[in-house]
């Protein structure tokens, strides 16, 4: 029974990690949603600053996916 609970927990963590990786891809591939000039941020059109805002967002998503999928109980390999 403990094995089933462990597998279910790992499966849930894998789904959460996949969401962290897929969300930026979907948000950036759906171009009609952000292909506009307004609102502007410091004179920069929305199209550009929206994409630039996803750079740290993607990094945080990859970090979250790594933390969710790394094995527990042993130190990371160098």
mmCIF file of C-alpha atoms in Angstrom:
data_model
loop_
_atom_site.group_PDB
_atom_site.id
_atom_site.type_symbol
_atom_site.label_atom_id
_atom_site.label_comp_id
_atom_site.label_asym_id
_atom_site.label_seq_id
_atom_site.Cartn_x
_atom_site.Cartn_y
_atom_site.Cartn_z
ATOM 1 C CA UNK A 1 0.000 0.000 0.000
ATOM 2 C CA UNK A 2 2.858 2.383 0.763
ATOM 3 C CA UNK A 3 4.282 1.699 -2.701
ATOM 4 C CA UNK A 4 1.010 2.727 -4.356
ATOM 5 C CA UNK A 5 0.898 5.934 -2.320
ATOM 6 C CA UNK A 6 4.493 6.706 -3.303
ATOM 7 C CA UNK A 7 3.772 6.133 -7.006
ATOM 8 C CA UNK A 8 0.661 8.310 -6.828
ATOM 9 C CA UNK A 9 2.641 11.087 -5.137
ATOM 10 C CA UNK A 10 5.420 10.872 -7.751
ATOM 11 C CA UNK A 11 2.845 10.883 -10.544
ATOM 12 C CA UNK A 12 1.235 14.027 -9.140
ATOM 13 C CA UNK A 13 4.631 15.699 -8.873
ATOM 14 C CA UNK A 14 5.377 14.758 -12.483
ATOM 15 C CA UNK A 15 2.135 16.327 -13.659
ATOM 16 C CA UNK A 16 2.930 19.512 -11.741
ATOM 17 C CA UNK A 17 6.447 19.565 -13.240
ATOM 18 C CA UNK A 18 5.044 19.072 -16.739
ATOM 19 C CA UNK A 19 2.660 21.983 -16.194
ATOM 20 C CA UNK A 20 5.595 24.175 -15.112
ATOM 21 C CA UNK A 21 7.364 23.358 -18.376
ATOM 22 C CA UNK A 22 4.383 23.526 -20.738
ATOM 23 C CA UNK A 23 2.801 26.760 -19.460
ATOM 24 C CA UNK A 24 5.468 29.117 -20.909
ATOM 25 C CA UNK A 25 5.448 27.282 -24.229
ATOM 26 C CA UNK A 26 1.689 27.606 -24.594
ATOM 27 C CA UNK A 27 1.702 31.222 -23.435
ATOM 28 C CA UNK A 28 4.342 32.179 -26.003
ATOM 29 C CA UNK A 29 3.041 30.110 -28.929
ATOM 30 C CA UNK A 30 -0.433 31.639 -28.781
ATOM 31 C CA UNK A 31 0.704 34.794 -30.578
ATOM 32 C CA UNK A 32 -2.705 36.403 -31.332
ATOM 33 C CA UNK A 33 -3.220 36.838 -27.601
ATOM 34 C CA UNK A 34 -0.253 39.180 -27.187
ATOM 35 C CA UNK A 35 0.243 40.551 -30.728
ATOM 36 C CA UNK A 36 -0.772 44.097 -29.883
ATOM 37 C CA UNK A 37 0.783 47.476 -29.371
ATOM 38 C CA UNK A 38 -0.880 48.487 -26.121
ATOM 39 C CA UNK A 39 -0.384 48.629 -23.163
ATOM 40 C CA UNK A 40 3.079 50.096 -23.316
ATOM 41 C CA UNK A 41 5.640 49.784 -20.552
ATOM 42 C CA UNK A 42 8.248 52.576 -20.587
ATOM 43 C CA UNK A 43 7.460 53.140 -24.272
ATOM 44 C CA UNK A 44 7.974 49.481 -25.199
ATOM 45 C CA UNK A 45 5.003 47.800 -26.931
ATOM 46 C CA UNK A 46 3.221 44.950 -25.158
ATOM 47 C CA UNK A 47 4.409 42.432 -27.777
ATOM 48 C CA UNK A 48 8.037 42.866 -26.729
ATOM 49 C CA UNK A 49 7.791 43.243 -22.979
ATOM 50 C CA UNK A 50 5.396 40.289 -22.680
ATOM 51 C CA UNK A 51 7.977 38.008 -24.301
ATOM 52 C CA UNK A 52 10.779 39.487 -22.221
ATOM 53 C CA UNK A 53 8.783 38.986 -19.034
ATOM 54 C CA UNK A 54 8.660 35.255 -19.756
ATOM 55 C CA UNK A 55 12.468 34.925 -19.602
ATOM 56 C CA UNK A 56 12.603 34.889 -15.778
ATOM 57 C CA UNK A 57 9.217 33.131 -15.773
ATOM 58 C CA UNK A 58 10.665 30.236 -17.788
ATOM 59 C CA UNK A 59 13.650 30.060 -15.481
ATOM 60 C CA UNK A 60 11.400 29.834 -12.433
ATOM 61 C CA UNK A 61 9.294 27.174 -14.159
ATOM 62 C CA UNK A 62 12.368 25.076 -14.925
ATOM 63 C CA UNK A 63 13.587 25.460 -11.343
ATOM 64 C CA UNK A 64 10.208 24.356 -10.009
ATOM 65 C CA UNK A 65 10.150 21.349 -12.371
ATOM 66 C CA UNK A 66 13.647 20.365 -11.232
ATOM 67 C CA UNK A 67 12.735 20.609 -7.560
ATOM 68 C CA UNK A 68 9.567 18.571 -8.131
ATOM 69 C CA UNK A 69 11.318 15.760 -10.025
ATOM 70 C CA UNK A 70 14.667 15.390 -8.291
ATOM 71 C CA UNK A 71 15.080 12.278 -6.155
ATOM 72 C CA UNK A 72 14.765 12.759 -2.417
ATOM 73 C CA UNK A 73 17.037 11.366 0.252
ATOM 74 C CA UNK A 74 20.365 11.612 -1.544
ATOM 75 C CA UNK A 75 22.535 14.586 -2.419
ATOM 76 C CA UNK A 76 22.584 15.809 -6.035
ATOM 77 C CA UNK A 77 25.356 14.447 -8.211
ATOM 78 C CA UNK A 78 28.097 16.911 -9.195
#
